[in-house]
CSV table of C-alpha atoms and ligand atoms in Angstrom, one decimal:
chain,number,residue,atom,x,y,z
A,895,MET,CA,9.1,1.6,38.2
A,896,ASN,CA,8.3,-1.5,37.0
A,897,TRP,CA,6.3,-1.9,33.6
A,898,LYS,CA,3.2,-3.1,34.9
A,899,GLU,CA,2.8,-0.1,37.3
A,900,LEU,CA,3.7,2.1,34.4
A,901,TYR,CA,1.1,0.4,32.2
A,902,LYS,CA,-1.2,1.3,35.0
A,903,GLN,CA,-0.6,4.7,34.9
A,904,LYS,CA,-0.6,5.1,31.4
A,905,LEU,CA,-4.0,3.2,31.1
A,906,VAL,CA,-7.0,5.5,30.2
A,907,THR,CA,-10.1,5.8,28.9
A,908,ALA,CA,-10.4,6.9,25.1
A,909,GLU,CA,-12.3,9.8,26.4
A,910,GLU,CA,-9.4,10.8,28.5
A,911,ALA,CA,-6.8,10.1,25.5
A,912,ILE,CA,-8.1,12.0,23.0
A,913,SER,CA,-8.5,15.1,25.5
A,914,HIS,CA,-5.0,15.5,24.9
A,915,ILE,CA,-5.5,16.5,21.3
A,916,ASN,CA,-5.9,20.3,20.9
A,917,ASP,CA,-7.5,22.9,18.7
A,918,GLY,CA,-5.6,23.0,15.1
A,919,ASP,CA,-3.4,20.0,16.2
A,920,LYS,CA,-2.3,17.6,13.1
A,921,VAL,CA,-2.9,14.0,14.0
A,922,VAL,CA,-1.5,11.2,12.5
A,923,THR,CA,-3.0,7.5,12.7
A,924,SER,CA,-2.1,4.0,11.6
A,925,PHE,CA,-4.0,2.8,8.3
A,926,GLY,CA,-5.5,-0.5,6.6
A,927,CYS,CA,-5.9,-3.5,9.2
A,928,GLY,CA,-4.1,-1.2,11.5
A,929,GLU,CA,-6.4,1.9,11.9
A,930,PRO,CA,-7.4,2.6,15.4
A,931,TYR,CA,-10.9,2.4,14.9
A,932,GLY,CA,-11.7,2.4,18.4
A,933,ILE,CA,-10.5,5.6,19.2
A,934,GLU,CA,-11.1,7.2,16.0
A,935,ARG,CA,-14.9,6.0,16.7
A,936,ILE,CA,-14.8,8.1,20.2
A,937,MET,CA,-12.9,11.1,18.6
A,938,TYR,CA,-15.9,11.0,16.1
A,939,GLU,CA,-18.8,11.0,18.6
A,940,ASN,CA,-17.2,13.7,20.4
A,941,TYR,CA,-16.3,15.8,17.6
A,942,LYS,CA,-18.1,18.8,18.9
A,943,LYS,CA,-15.3,19.3,21.2
A,944,PHE,CA,-12.5,19.6,18.8
A,945,ARG,CA,-11.7,22.4,16.0
A,946,ASN,CA,-9.7,22.4,13.2
A,947,VAL,CA,-8.3,18.9,13.9
A,948,GLN,CA,-6.3,17.6,10.7
A,949,ILE,CA,-6.3,13.8,10.3
A,950,ASN,CA,-3.4,12.4,7.9
A,951,ASN,CA,-3.7,8.6,7.2
A,952,MET,CA,-3.5,6.8,4.0
A,953,VAL,CA,-5.4,3.5,3.0
A,954,THR,CA,-9.0,3.4,4.5
A,955,ILE,CA,-10.8,-0.3,4.4
A,956,GLY,CA,-13.8,0.5,6.5
A,957,ASP,CA,-15.8,3.2,7.1
A,958,SER,CA,-13.8,6.6,7.2
A,959,TYR,CA,-15.3,9.1,9.9
A,960,TRP,CA,-13.4,11.8,8.7
A,961,ILE,CA,-15.0,12.5,5.5
A,962,ASP,CA,-18.9,13.0,7.4
A,963,GLU,CA,-20.0,16.7,6.5
A,964,LYS,CA,-20.9,17.3,9.7
A,965,LEU,CA,-17.5,17.4,11.3
A,966,LYS,CA,-16.6,20.6,8.9
A,967,GLY,CA,-14.9,23.1,11.3
A,968,HIS,CA,-13.9,20.1,13.4
A,969,PHE,CA,-12.1,17.2,11.5
A,970,SER,CA,-10.6,17.5,8.1
A,971,LEU,CA,-8.8,14.5,6.2
A,972,ASN,CA,-5.4,14.5,4.4
A,973,SER,CA,-5.3,11.3,2.9
A,974,PHE,CA,-2.2,9.9,1.2
A,975,PHE,CA,-4.2,7.1,-0.7
A,976,ALA,CA,-7.8,7.2,-2.3
A,977,THR,CA,-10.0,4.5,-2.2
A,978,SER,CA,-13.8,3.6,-2.8
A,979,VAL,CA,-14.3,5.3,0.4
A,980,ASN,CA,-13.0,8.7,0.2
A,981,ARG,CA,-12.3,9.1,-3.7
A,982,ARG,CA,-15.6,11.2,-3.8
A,983,ALA,CA,-14.7,13.3,-0.8
A,984,ILE,CA,-11.3,14.1,-2.4
A,985,SER,CA,-12.2,14.7,-5.8
A,986,GLY,CA,-15.3,17.2,-4.3
A,987,GLY,CA,-13.0,18.9,-2.5
A,988,ALA,CA,-14.4,18.0,1.3
A,989,ALA,CA,-11.1,15.8,1.8
A,990,ASP,CA,-7.5,16.9,0.7
A,991,PHE,CA,-4.7,14.7,-0.8
A,992,THR,CA,-1.1,14.6,-0.4
A,993,THR,CA,0.8,12.7,-3.2
A,994,CYS,CA,4.4,11.9,-2.5
A,995,HIS,CA,6.8,8.3,-3.3
A,996,PHE,CA,5.7,5.8,-0.4
A,997,TYR,CA,9.5,5.8,0.8
A,998,GLU,CA,9.1,9.3,1.4
A,999,GLN,CA,6.1,9.4,3.2
A,1000,PRO,CA,7.9,9.1,6.9
A,1001,MET,CA,9.9,12.5,5.8
A,1002,VAL,CA,7.0,14.1,4.3
A,1003,ILE,CA,4.8,13.6,7.7
A,1004,ARG,CA,7.7,14.3,9.9
A,1005,GLU,CA,9.4,17.8,8.1
A,1006,ILE,CA,6.3,18.8,6.1
A,1007,VAL,CA,2.8,17.8,8.1
A,1008,LYS,CA,4.9,17.9,11.5
A,1009,PRO,CA,1.8,16.3,13.6
A,1010,ARG,CA,1.9,16.5,17.0
A,1011,VAL,CA,-0.3,13.5,17.9
A,1012,SER,CA,-0.1,9.9,16.9
A,1013,ILE,CA,-2.7,7.4,17.5
A,1014,VAL,CA,-1.5,3.5,16.6
A,1015,SER,CA,-3.1,0.2,17.2
A,1016,VAL,CA,-0.7,-2.4,19.3
A,1017,CYS,CA,-1.0,-5.7,20.7
A,1018,PRO,CA,-1.2,-6.3,24.4
A,1019,PRO,CA,2.5,-6.1,26.2
A,1020,ASP,CA,4.5,-9.4,27.1
A,1021,GLU,CA,6.1,-10.2,30.2
A,1022,ASN,CA,8.2,-7.5,29.7
A,1023,GLY,CA,6.4,-4.9,28.7
A,1024,TYR,CA,6.9,-4.7,24.9
A,1025,VAL,CA,3.8,-4.4,22.4
A,1026,SER,CA,3.9,-4.7,18.8
A,1027,LEU,CA,2.5,-2.5,15.8
A,1028,GLY,CA,1.1,-5.2,14.4
A,1029,THR,CA,0.2,-5.2,10.8
A,1030,ASN,CA,1.6,-1.7,10.1
A,1031,VAL,CA,5.0,-0.4,10.8
A,1032,ASP,CA,5.3,1.6,7.4
A,1033,TYR,CA,5.3,5.6,8.3
A,1034,ILE,CA,3.6,5.2,11.4
A,1035,GLU,CA,6.6,3.6,13.4
A,1036,SER,CA,8.9,6.8,13.2
A,1037,THR,CA,6.0,9.2,14.4
A,1038,LEU,CA,6.3,7.6,17.7
A,1039,ASP,CA,10.2,9.2,17.7
A,1040,TYR,CA,8.8,12.7,17.6
A,1041,CYS,CA,5.0,13.1,18.2
A,1042,GLU,CA,4.6,15.0,21.5
A,1043,VAL,CA,1.4,13.0,22.1
A,1044,LYS,CA,1.7,9.4,21.5
A,1045,ILE,CA,-1.7,7.5,22.1
A,1046,ALA,CA,-2.0,3.6,21.8
A,1047,GLN,CA,-5.2,1.3,21.4
A,1048,VAL,CA,-4.1,-1.4,23.1
A,1049,ASN,CA,-6.3,-4.5,21.2
A,1050,LYS,CA,-5.7,-8.3,21.6
A,1051,TYR,CA,-6.7,-8.9,18.2
A,1052,VAL,CA,-3.6,-6.9,16.9
A,1053,PRO,CA,-0.6,-9.9,15.6
A,1054,ARG,CA,2.5,-9.6,17.3
A,1055,THR,CA,5.0,-9.2,14.7
A,1056,TYR,CA,8.9,-8.4,14.6
A,1057,GLY,CA,11.1,-6.2,13.1
A,1058,LYS,CA,11.0,-2.5,14.2
A,1059,ALA,CA,7.1,-3.3,15.1
A,1060,ILE,CA,8.4,-4.0,18.6
A,1061,LYS,CA,8.0,-1.1,21.3
A,1062,HIS,CA,7.9,-0.7,24.9
A,1063,ILE,CA,4.9,0.6,26.7
A,1064,SER,CA,7.2,3.6,27.9
A,1065,ASP,CA,7.3,4.7,24.3
A,1066,PHE,CA,3.5,5.7,24.6
A,1067,ASP,CA,1.8,8.6,26.9
A,1068,TYR,CA,-1.8,7.0,26.5
A,1069,LEU,CA,-2.8,3.4,26.7
A,1070,VAL,CA,-6.4,2.7,25.8
A,1071,GLU,CA,-7.6,-0.9,26.2
A,1072,MET,CA,-10.3,-1.7,23.3
A,1073,ASN,CA,-10.3,-5.0,21.6
A,1074,GLU,CA,-12.1,-5.7,18.4
A,1075,PRO,CA,-11.4,-7.6,15.2
A,1076,LEU,CA,-9.2,-5.8,12.8
A,1077,PRO,CA,-10.6,-4.4,9.4
A,1078,GLU,CA,-10.3,-7.1,6.8
A,1079,VAL,CA,-9.7,-6.9,3.0
A,1080,PRO,CA,-11.5,-10.1,2.0
A,1081,THR,CA,-9.8,-12.3,-1.0
A,1082,LEU,CA,-12.1,-12.3,-3.9
A,1083,PRO,CA,-12.5,-15.4,-6.5
A,1084,LEU,CA,-10.3,-15.0,-9.2
A,1085,SER,CA,-11.6,-14.2,-12.6
A,1086,ASP,CA,-10.5,-16.0,-15.9
A,1087,VAL,CA,-8.6,-13.1,-17.3
A,1088,GLU,CA,-6.8,-12.3,-13.5
A,1089,LYS,CA,-6.1,-16.1,-13.8
A,1090,THR,CA,-4.4,-15.8,-17.4
A,1091,ILE,CA,-2.6,-12.5,-16.2
A,1092,GLY,CA,-1.3,-14.5,-13.5
A,1093,LYS,CA,0.3,-17.3,-15.7
A,1094,TYR,CA,1.9,-14.5,-17.6
A,1095,CYS,CA,3.5,-12.9,-14.6
A,1096,ALA,CA,4.9,-16.1,-13.2
A,1097,SER,CA,6.3,-16.7,-16.7
A,1098,LEU,CA,8.7,-13.4,-16.4
A,1099,ILE,CA,9.5,-15.0,-12.4
A,1100,ASN,CA,12.6,-17.4,-12.0
A,1101,ASP,CA,13.1,-19.5,-9.3
A,1102,GLY,CA,15.6,-17.5,-6.9
A,1103,ASP,CA,14.0,-14.2,-7.9
A,1104,CYS,CA,12.6,-11.7,-5.1
A,1105,ILE,CA,9.2,-10.5,-5.8
A,1106,GLN,CA,6.9,-7.5,-4.5
A,1107,LEU,CA,3.6,-7.6,-5.1
A,1108,GLY,CA,1.3,-4.3,-5.4
A,1109,ILE,CA,-2.2,-3.8,-4.6
A,1110,GLY,CA,-5.7,-4.8,-6.1
A,1111,GLY,CA,-7.0,-7.8,-7.7
A,1112,ILE,CA,-4.0,-9.0,-9.7
A,1113,PRO,CA,-1.7,-10.2,-7.0
A,1114,ASN,CA,-3.3,-13.1,-5.4
A,1115,ALA,CA,-3.8,-14.2,-9.1
A,1116,ILE,CA,0.0,-14.5,-9.2
A,1117,CYS,CA,0.4,-16.3,-6.2
A,1118,LYS,CA,-1.7,-19.2,-7.2
A,1119,GLU,CA,0.7,-19.1,-10.1
A,1120,LEU,CA,3.8,-19.2,-8.1
A,1121,GLU,CA,3.0,-22.9,-6.4
A,1122,ASN,CA,5.6,-24.6,-8.3
A,1123,LYS,CA,8.6,-22.1,-8.0
A,1124,LYS,CA,11.7,-22.6,-6.1
A,1125,ASN,CA,13.7,-20.4,-3.5
A,1126,LEU,CA,11.6,-17.2,-3.9
A,1127,GLY,CA,12.3,-14.3,-1.6
A,1128,LEU,CA,9.4,-11.5,-0.4
A,1129,HIS,CA,10.4,-8.1,0.2
A,1130,SER,CA,7.2,-6.1,-0.1
A,1131,GLU,CA,5.9,-2.6,1.1
A,1132,MET,CA,2.4,-4.9,1.7
A,1133,VAL,CA,1.1,-8.2,1.0
A,1134,GLY,CA,-2.2,-9.6,1.0
A,1135,ASP,CA,-3.4,-13.4,2.2
A,1136,GLY,CA,-2.3,-14.7,-1.3
A,1137,VAL,CA,1.7,-15.1,0.1
A,1138,VAL,CA,1.1,-17.2,2.9
A,1139,ASP,CA,0.6,-20.6,1.5
A,1140,LEU,CA,3.9,-19.8,-0.5
A,1141,ILE,CA,5.5,-19.2,2.7
A,1142,LYS,CA,4.2,-22.2,4.4
A,1143,SER,CA,4.7,-24.7,1.5
A,1144,GLY,CA,8.4,-23.2,1.3
A,1145,VAL,CA,8.1,-21.9,-2.2
A,1146,ILE,CA,9.1,-18.3,-0.5
A,1147,ASN,CA,12.1,-19.0,1.8
A,1148,ASN,CA,14.1,-16.0,1.1
A,1149,SER,CA,17.3,-18.3,0.9
A,1150,MET,CA,18.5,-16.2,-2.1
A,1151,LYS,CA,18.3,-12.9,-1.0
A,1152,THR,CA,21.2,-10.6,-1.1
A,1153,ILE,CA,19.8,-8.3,2.2
A,1154,ASP,CA,17.5,-10.0,4.9
A,1155,LYS,CA,18.6,-13.2,4.0
A,1156,ASN,CA,15.9,-15.9,5.3
A,1157,LYS,CA,13.6,-13.0,6.2
A,1158,THR,CA,10.3,-11.7,4.5
A,1159,VAL,CA,10.4,-8.1,4.7
A,1160,LEU,CA,7.1,-6.1,4.6
A,1161,GLY,CA,5.9,-2.3,5.3
A,1162,PHE,CA,2.3,-3.4,6.1
A,1163,ALA,CA,0.0,-6.5,5.9
A,1164,TYR,CA,-3.2,-6.1,4.4
A,1165,GLY,CA,-5.5,-9.0,4.3
A,1166,THR,CA,-7.9,-11.0,6.4
A,1167,LYS,CA,-7.6,-13.4,9.8
A,1168,LYS,CA,-5.4,-15.5,7.8
A,1169,LEU,CA,-2.8,-13.3,7.1
A,1170,PHE,CA,-3.0,-11.7,10.5
A,1171,ASP,CA,-2.7,-15.3,12.2
A,1172,PHE,CA,0.2,-16.3,10.1
A,1173,ILE,CA,2.2,-13.3,10.9
A,1174,ASN,CA,1.5,-13.5,14.5
A,1175,ASP,CA,4.5,-14.5,16.7
A,1176,ASN,CA,6.5,-15.4,13.5
A,1177,PRO,CA,9.9,-14.5,13.5
A,1178,ASP,CA,10.7,-15.4,9.9
A,1179,ILE,CA,8.6,-12.1,9.3
A,1180,GLU,CA,10.1,-8.5,9.8
A,1181,MET,CA,7.9,-5.6,9.5
A,1182,HIS,CA,10.2,-2.3,8.5
A,1183,PRO,CA,10.0,1.4,8.1
A,1184,ILE,CA,8.5,2.2,4.7
A,1185,ASP,CA,11.5,4.4,3.9
A,1186,TYR,CA,13.8,1.2,4.5
A,1187,VAL,CA,11.4,-1.4,2.8
A,1188,ASN,CA,10.7,0.9,0.0
A,1189,HIS,CA,14.0,2.8,-0.7
A,1190,PRO,CA,14.9,2.3,-4.1
A,1191,MET,CA,18.5,2.0,-3.4
A,1192,ASN,CA,17.6,-0.6,-0.6
A,1193,ILE,CA,15.5,-2.5,-3.3
A,1194,ALA,CA,18.5,-2.5,-5.8
A,1195,LYS,CA,20.4,-4.3,-3.4
A,1196,ILE,CA,18.6,-7.5,-3.8
A,1197,ASP,CA,19.6,-9.4,-7.0
A,1198,ASN,CA,17.0,-10.6,-9.3
A,1199,MET,CA,14.2,-8.2,-7.7
A,1200,VAL,CA,11.0,-8.2,-9.5
A,1201,SER,CA,8.4,-5.9,-8.8
A,1202,VAL,CA,4.5,-6.4,-10.3
A,1203,ASN,CA,2.2,-3.6,-9.8
A,1204,SER,CA,-1.1,-2.7,-11.6
A,1205,CYS,CA,-2.5,0.3,-13.4
A,1206,ILE,CA,-5.4,1.9,-14.8
A,1207,GLN,CA,-4.0,3.2,-18.5
A,1208,VAL,CA,-1.3,3.0,-20.4
A,1209,ASP,CA,-0.8,5.2,-23.5
A,1210,LEU,CA,1.0,4.2,-26.8
A,1211,LEU,CA,4.3,5.6,-25.5
A,1212,GLY,CA,4.2,3.6,-22.7
A,1213,GLN,CA,3.3,5.9,-19.9
A,1214,VAL,CA,1.3,4.6,-17.1
A,1215,VAL,CA,-1.3,5.9,-15.1
A,1216,SER,CA,-2.2,4.1,-11.8
A,1217,ASP,CA,-4.1,6.4,-9.6
A,1218,MET,CA,-6.1,8.9,-11.5
A,1219,ILE,CA,-8.7,9.0,-14.2
A,1220,GLY,CA,-8.6,12.7,-15.6
A,1221,SER,CA,-8.7,14.6,-12.2
A,1222,ARG,CA,-10.6,12.0,-10.6
A,1223,GLN,CA,-8.2,10.5,-7.8
A,1224,ILE,CA,-8.8,6.7,-8.1
A,1225,SER,CA,-5.9,5.6,-5.3
A,1226,GLY,CA,-2.3,6.7,-5.0
A,1227,VAL,CA,1.3,6.1,-6.3
A,1228,GLY,CA,2.4,4.2,-3.3
A,1229,GLY,CA,5.2,2.4,-3.7
A,1230,GLN,CA,4.6,1.9,-7.3
A,1231,VAL,CA,7.5,4.0,-8.6
A,1232,ASP,CA,9.9,3.2,-5.8
A,1233,PHE,CA,9.9,-0.7,-6.6
A,1234,VAL,CA,9.6,-0.2,-10.5
A,1235,ARG,CA,13.2,1.9,-10.2
A,1236,GLY,CA,14.8,-0.3,-7.2
A,1237,ALA,CA,13.7,-3.4,-9.4
A,1238,THR,CA,15.2,-1.8,-12.6
A,1239,MET,CA,18.6,-1.2,-10.7
A,1240,SER,CA,18.7,-4.7,-9.0
A,1241,LYS,CA,21.4,-6.8,-11.0
A,1242,GLY,CA,19.3,-9.2,-13.1
A,1243,GLY,CA,15.8,-7.3,-11.8
A,1244,ARG,CA,13.0,-6.3,-13.9
A,1245,SER,CA,9.5,-4.7,-13.4
A,1246,ILE,CA,6.2,-5.9,-14.2
A,1247,ILE,CA,2.9,-3.8,-14.7
A,1248,ALA,CA,0.0,-6.2,-15.0
A,1249,MET,CA,-3.5,-5.0,-15.6
A,1250,PRO,CA,-6.7,-6.5,-17.2
A,1251,SER,CA,-6.9,-5.0,-21.0
A,1252,THR,CA,-10.1,-3.3,-20.1
A,1253,ALA,CA,-12.1,-1.7,-17.4
A,1254,LYS,CA,-15.8,-0.9,-17.0
A,1255,ASN,CA,-17.2,-4.4,-18.3
A,1256,ASN,CA,-15.0,-4.5,-21.4
A,1257,THR,CA,-16.8,-1.1,-22.5
A,1258,VAL,CA,-13.0,1.0,-21.7
A,1259,SER,CA,-9.8,0.0,-23.1
A,1260,LYS,CA,-6.7,0.4,-20.7
A,1261,ILE,CA,-4.6,0.7,-23.5
A,1262,VAL,CA,-5.2,4.1,-24.7
A,1263,PRO,CA,-3.6,6.2,-27.5
A,1264,THR,CA,-3.7,9.1,-25.4
A,1265,ILE,CA,-4.2,9.2,-21.6
A,1266,THR,CA,-7.3,10.9,-20.3
A,1267,ASP,CA,-6.9,14.9,-20.1
A,1268,ASN,CA,-5.9,16.0,-16.4
A,1269,SER,CA,-4.6,12.4,-15.5
A,1270,ALA,CA,-0.9,12.6,-13.7
A,1271,ILE,CA,1.3,10.0,-15.2
A,1272,THR,CA,2.5,7.5,-12.2
A,1273,THR,CA,5.2,5.6,-14.1
A,1274,PRO,CA,7.0,7.5,-16.6
A,1275,ARG,CA,7.3,5.5,-19.9
A,1276,ASN,CA,11.7,5.5,-19.1
A,1277,ASP,CA,11.2,3.5,-16.2
A,1278,VAL,CA,8.8,0.8,-17.8
A,1279,HIS,CA,9.8,-2.7,-18.5
A,1280,TYR,CA,7.3,-5.2,-18.9
A,1281,ILE,CA,3.4,-4.5,-19.2
A,1282,VAL,CA,1.3,-7.8,-19.0
A,1283,THR,CA,-2.2,-8.3,-19.7
A,1284,GLU,CA,-4.7,-11.2,-20.5
A,1285,TYR,CA,-3.5,-11.1,-24.2
A,1286,GLY,CA,0.2,-11.4,-23.3
A,1287,ILE,CA,3.5,-9.6,-22.4
A,1288,ALA,CA,4.4,-6.3,-23.8
A,1289,ASN,CA,8.6,-5.8,-23.4
A,1290,LEU,CA,9.2,-2.1,-23.5
A,1291,LYS,CA,12.5,-1.5,-22.4
A,1292,GLY,CA,15.1,-0.3,-24.7
A,1293,GLN,CA,12.3,-0.3,-27.7
A,1294,THR,CA,11.7,2.4,-30.3
A,1295,VAL,CA,8.6,4.5,-30.1
A,1296,LYS,CA,7.2,2.3,-33.2
A,1297,ASN,CA,7.7,-1.1,-31.3
A,1298,ARG,CA,6.7,0.1,-28.1
A,1299,ALA,CA,3.0,1.0,-29.6
A,1300,ARG,CA,3.1,-2.1,-31.8
A,1301,ALA,CA,3.8,-4.5,-28.6
A,1302,LEU,CA,0.9,-2.6,-26.8
A,1303,ILE,CA,-1.3,-2.8,-29.2
A,1304,ASN,CA,-0.6,-6.6,-29.6
A,1305,ILE,CA,-1.7,-6.9,-25.8
A,1306,ALA,CA,-4.6,-4.7,-26.2
A,1307,HIS,CA,-8.3,-6.2,-26.3
A,1308,PRO,CA,-9.2,-7.0,-29.8
A,1309,ASP,CA,-12.1,-5.0,-29.4
A,1310,PHE,CA,-10.1,-1.7,-29.4
A,1311,ARG,CA,-7.4,-2.7,-31.8
A,1312,ASN,CA,-8.5,-1.4,-34.8
A,1313,GLU,CA,-8.6,2.0,-32.9
A,1314,LEU,CA,-5.4,2.1,-31.5
A,1315,LYS,CA,-3.7,0.8,-35.3
A,1316,ALA,CA,-5.6,3.9,-36.5
A,1317,GLU,CA,-3.8,6.2,-34.3
A,1318,PHE,CA,-0.6,4.3,-34.8
A,1319,LYS,CA,-1.0,4.8,-38.7
A,1320,LYS,CA,-1.7,8.6,-37.6
A,1321,ARG,CA,1.1,8.7,-35.5
A,1322,PHE,CA,4.0,7.2,-37.7
A,1323,ASN,CA,2.6,7.6,-41.1
A,1324,GLU,CA,2.7,4.0,-41.7
A,1325,ASP,CA,0.4,1.1,-41.5
A,1326,PHE,CA,0.6,-1.1,-38.4
B,557,COA,N1,-11.0,3.8,-17.0
B,557,COA,C1,-12.3,4.1,-16.1
B,557,COA,N2,-12.3,3.7,-15.1
B,557,COA,C2,-11.1,2.9,-14.5
B,557,COA,C3,-10.1,2.3,-15.3
B,557,COA,C4,-10.1,3.1,-16.6
B,557,COA,N3,-9.1,2.6,-17.5
B,557,COA,N4,-9.3,1.4,-14.9
B,557,COA,C5,-9.9,1.1,-13.8
B,557,COA,N5,-11.1,2.2,-13.5
B,557,COA,C6,-11.8,2.1,-12.3
B,557,COA,C7,-12.3,0.9,-12.1
B,557,COA,O1,-13.9,0.6,-12.7
B,557,COA,C8,-12.7,0.7,-10.3
B,557,COA,O2,-13.9,1.6,-10.2
B,557,COA,P1,-15.1,1.5,-8.9
B,557,COA,O3,-14.0,1.1,-7.6
B,557,COA,O4,-16.0,2.3,-8.8
B,557,COA,O5,-15.2,-0.1,-9.6
B,557,COA,C9,-11.2,1.5,-10.0
B,557,COA,O6,-11.1,2.2,-11.0
B,557,COA,C10,-10.2,0.6,-9.6
B,557,COA,O7,-10.3,-0.2,-10.7
B,557,COA,P2,-9.7,-1.8,-10.1
B,557,COA,O8,-9.5,-2.5,-11.4
B,557,COA,O9,-11.1,-2.4,-9.3
B,557,COA,O10,-8.3,-1.6,-9.1
B,557,COA,P3,-7.6,-2.7,-8.3
B,557,COA,O11,-8.4,-2.9,-6.8
B,557,COA,O12,-7.5,-4.1,-9.3
B,557,COA,O13,-6.5,-1.9,-8.4
B,557,COA,C11,-5.1,-0.4,-9.3
B,557,COA,C12,-5.6,-1.4,-9.4
B,557,COA,C13,-4.6,0.1,-10.3
B,557,COA,C14,-6.0,1.0,-9.0
B,557,COA,C15,-4.1,-0.3,-8.0
B,557,COA,O14,-3.1,-1.2,-8.1
B,557,COA,C16,-3.4,0.8,-7.4
B,557,COA,O15,-3.6,1.7,-6.7
B,557,COA,N6,-1.9,1.2,-7.8
B,557,COA,C17,-1.1,2.3,-7.6
B,557,COA,C18,-0.5,1.9,-6.5
B,557,COA,C19,0.4,1.0,-6.6
B,557,COA,O16,0.9,0.5,-7.4
B,557,COA,N7,1.2,0.5,-5.4
B,557,COA,C20,2.3,-0.1,-5.4
B,557,COA,C21,2.1,-1.2,-4.3
B,557,COA,S1,0.8,-1.0,-3.1
C-alpha cells in the first residue's frame, strides 16, 4: 500500500484515537513545546469516559489539564519535572513525581513505568511519508518502539527536524490532524545581575569549547556574552532562543567537536517561534534521544566540554540544591548531574553552576550555612567545580573544606556575608 493510502487509513478524529486508551492505562506524552495539547484537550473534555489513566510527562509550559481536581479517579499525573504550573499539585500530593537522572529516563519509562500508550506531536508528512518529532526527541522517541498504541497529533506548526526525529507514518497507529501554534517559552529581558553572571561564565569559556546550557534565566545571559568567541560547539539536552544568533553568526560552528563534528546535538528545543523556525529543515541541527545526548560517557567523549546549569541553594560544603526548597519540589534534576559528570570526565572539560546570589527580591541568600531541612541534594559536593554568582567565581575543585567555604562566602551577597562568616568561625574555630 502506498503511504498516502496508509495515511488515510490511519487518519482519525481525536475522539476515535483516544478511544483506544483503556481504563488503568499508563500513557506517556511529549512535553514542553512538543506537548500534544490538541489531543490532550479532547481527553480532558471527555474525562468521564476514562478511569485511572496515568499521564507521564515532563516540563509543562502552558496549562496542565492533569492537575484539575475534577479529574480525580479519571486521570492522574506522574511528572518528571515540577514547574510553576504543577508545583502545588506535586507538593500537595494531588500529582505524583518521579526523580531520576535525565539520561536514565528512557529506561525508567520503558522498564519501570511501562506505558501502553504514547502520544506525540509531529509535522505533516513529506513526499515520502516521513514526519518529524520536531522540538522533542528526548525520552519520547523510544516510546514509539515499544508502546502498544502510538498516536500522533499531526500539526503544521511542528518544525521538521532531523537526527532521530524522523519517523514514518507507518510507525504510528492513529494520526490526528490538529494545527495549532506550539507553546512558547518567552525570552525575558536580562537583569543586570544576569548580565554580570553571563560575563563571569563567559570568562570560563574558551574558543573551541563545546557548551551545554541548562534551564532557567541564566543561559540567555551567557549567550549574549559569547558573541566574540570562536569555533564553539553545542551539545545540550535543551536550548532556548539564545543560541540562534550564535549559530547564525558562526560563533557556534561545531568545528572542534570530537564527536558529532559540525553538528549541533540537542534532546529538545525550548523557546519561541524564533527557535522553531531556525531548527526547521536545518540539517546542521540533530535531535537525539536523551540517553545518547545526556549519557555522561558520551559527554565525556567531547574534549573541552563546558556545562552551565543553575541552582537554588549552595551550602558552605559546596553541596548544590537545584530542585527543592525544603520538601517543596521546585523543578527537577533534569540533566544537571549528567552534564556535570560528563564535563568533569571530558579532556579539558569543566562544569559551571551559575546563580544569582539571592532569591525572593534579595531577602534570601542562595549561599547558606546549611541547606533547608528536607531538601534533597541535586549535585554532590565532590562533583562541583565552579560556582558563579554576580559577585564572582568560586573554584571548588580539589579545595580544602575551609577554602571551599571561603570561596563561597566571597561570592555571596554582601548583606549575608557576616552571617556566613559567623558560621565559618563556629565550624572551623577560626576567623574568616
Ligand atoms: N529560596 C526560596 N525560593 C527560591 C530560592 C531560594 N533559595 N531560589 C529560588 N527560589 C524560587 C524562586 O523564587 C522561584 O519561585 P517562583 O516561581 O514562585 O517565583 C523558583 O524558586 C524558581 O527560581 P528561579 O530563580 O525563577 O528559577 P530559574 O527559572 O532561573 O531556574 C532552576 C533555576 C535552578 C530552578 C533551574 O535551573 C533548574 O530547574 N535546574 C535544575 C535542573 C537542571 O539544571 N537541568 C539541567 C539542564 S535542563
